[in-house]
XYZ file of C-alpha atoms in Angstrom:
147
model
C -0.309 0.189 0.575
C 2.420 2.382 0.828
C 4.269 1.225 -3.067
C 0.628 2.876 -4.293
C 1.255 5.744 -2.587
C 4.299 6.647 -3.006
C 4.115 5.985 -7.280
C 0.494 7.694 -7.886
C 1.092 10.620 -4.925
C -2.620 9.524 -3.666
C -3.596 7.010 -1.286
C -5.698 3.881 -2.843
C -9.451 5.888 -0.698
C -9.014 8.833 -3.140
C -8.535 7.033 -6.264
C -11.569 4.306 -5.423
C -13.628 7.504 -4.937
C -13.102 8.317 -7.947
C -13.604 5.027 -9.545
C -17.202 4.219 -7.683
C -17.580 8.072 -8.792
C -17.025 7.352 -12.296
C -19.037 3.550 -11.738
C -22.106 5.594 -10.592
C -21.676 4.473 -6.792
C -22.022 8.003 -5.326
C -23.348 6.345 -2.229
C -19.944 4.099 -2.111
C -18.255 6.972 -2.967
C -18.805 8.306 0.150
C -18.089 5.608 2.373
C -13.902 5.462 0.700
C -14.121 9.210 0.669
C -15.249 9.247 4.240
C -12.309 6.989 5.496
C -9.616 8.918 3.311
C -10.673 11.810 5.234
C -10.383 9.593 7.950
C -6.706 9.059 7.451
C -5.583 12.637 6.197
C -8.375 14.773 8.152
C -6.958 18.482 6.568
C -5.917 17.436 3.015
C -8.119 18.913 0.178
C -7.987 16.543 -2.624
C -9.804 14.173 0.401
C -12.217 16.553 0.800
C -13.060 17.854 -2.830
C -13.699 13.393 -3.634
C -16.424 13.375 -0.845
C -18.118 16.809 -2.533
C -18.176 14.949 -5.366
C -20.354 11.975 -4.311
C -21.814 14.104 -2.070
C -22.972 16.404 -5.687
C -23.286 12.890 -7.630
C -26.120 12.168 -4.731
C -28.050 15.524 -4.973
C -27.069 16.895 -1.820
C -25.959 20.653 -2.655
C -26.011 21.920 0.720
C -23.492 19.813 1.347
C -20.968 18.623 -0.742
C -21.152 23.421 -1.352
C -19.682 23.175 2.087
C -16.975 20.178 1.139
C -15.986 21.958 -1.436
C -15.364 25.551 0.539
C -13.757 23.269 3.558
C -11.737 21.998 0.697
C -11.263 25.270 -0.541
C -9.925 26.473 3.275
C -7.475 23.665 3.396
C -6.008 23.982 -0.932
C -4.447 26.451 0.788
C -5.472 30.031 -1.444
C -3.731 32.242 0.453
C -1.038 34.811 0.294
C 1.281 33.152 -1.380
C -0.550 30.579 -2.634
C -1.150 31.568 -7.178
C -4.657 31.655 -6.564
C -8.823 29.958 -5.912
C -7.855 26.811 -7.422
C -10.559 27.253 -10.783
C -12.228 23.541 -10.326
C -12.917 23.462 -6.537
C -14.813 27.280 -7.548
C -16.308 25.687 -10.776
C -17.834 23.023 -8.579
C -19.114 25.510 -5.515
C -20.453 27.596 -8.056
C -22.176 24.723 -8.997
C -23.863 23.611 -5.270
C -24.882 27.678 -5.089
C -27.192 27.146 -8.690
C -27.965 23.984 -8.063
C -29.483 24.901 -4.565
C -30.813 28.318 -5.651
C -32.592 25.983 -8.072
C -34.247 23.728 -5.661
C -34.983 27.137 -3.529
C -37.038 28.803 -6.976
C -38.303 24.587 -7.452
C -39.463 25.264 -3.510
C -40.825 28.439 -4.010
C -43.143 27.311 -7.693
C -44.483 24.169 -5.589
C -45.799 26.150 -2.474
C -47.415 28.602 -4.256
C -49.119 26.469 -6.378
C -49.569 24.822 -3.232
C -51.240 27.830 -1.980
C -53.053 28.851 -5.106
C -54.776 25.358 -5.645
C -55.504 25.583 -1.508
C -57.257 28.892 -1.473
C -59.182 28.218 -4.703
C -60.810 24.877 -2.896
C -61.773 27.286 0.016
C -63.353 28.960 -2.943
C -65.408 26.849 -3.985
C -66.146 25.588 -0.988
C -67.412 28.724 0.014
C -69.368 28.847 -3.764
C -71.624 26.116 -2.634
C -72.223 26.847 0.794
C -73.412 30.559 -0.536
C -75.553 27.902 -2.864
C -76.904 26.209 -0.683
C -77.833 28.963 2.062
C -79.069 31.072 -1.009
C -81.397 27.939 -2.193
C -82.441 27.225 2.234
C -83.397 30.902 2.260
C -85.934 29.927 -0.991
C -87.459 27.141 0.176
C -87.932 28.965 3.691
C -89.518 31.520 1.620
C -91.817 30.145 -0.111
C -92.934 27.662 3.023
C -93.419 30.730 4.413
C -95.372 31.476 1.570
C -97.773 28.521 2.038
C -97.900 28.919 4.597
C -95.901 25.836 5.902
C -93.993 26.902 9.281
């Protein structure tokens, strides 16, 4: 295992995450990423892989948190060449997905509220019709002296 790490520059768990993601197994990739983080908690690539797994699982808020943590751990400081464009792009994609979800949620909420309002209005109209019919029947009964 040490030889593999030395040759490739990354531990096997980190490579497993990429392979599992490529195989369409994001839940397994997340487990592998968590194992990698447990081994090297301050390694930005492990956080990046975990974020990728979370993104693939549509857990955008969690993915965004890990992309931010990966950015912090990558050492984007005064002496660094600047922010990692891949991290920045993936974080922007998470933020865009979260914004779309928020918009859809708002639209769904508004649609539900409009439907409920239409149902209330229909019930009120039905009740008004019944009340009108009762009033007409009562008036007719009084005319006939039935009351």
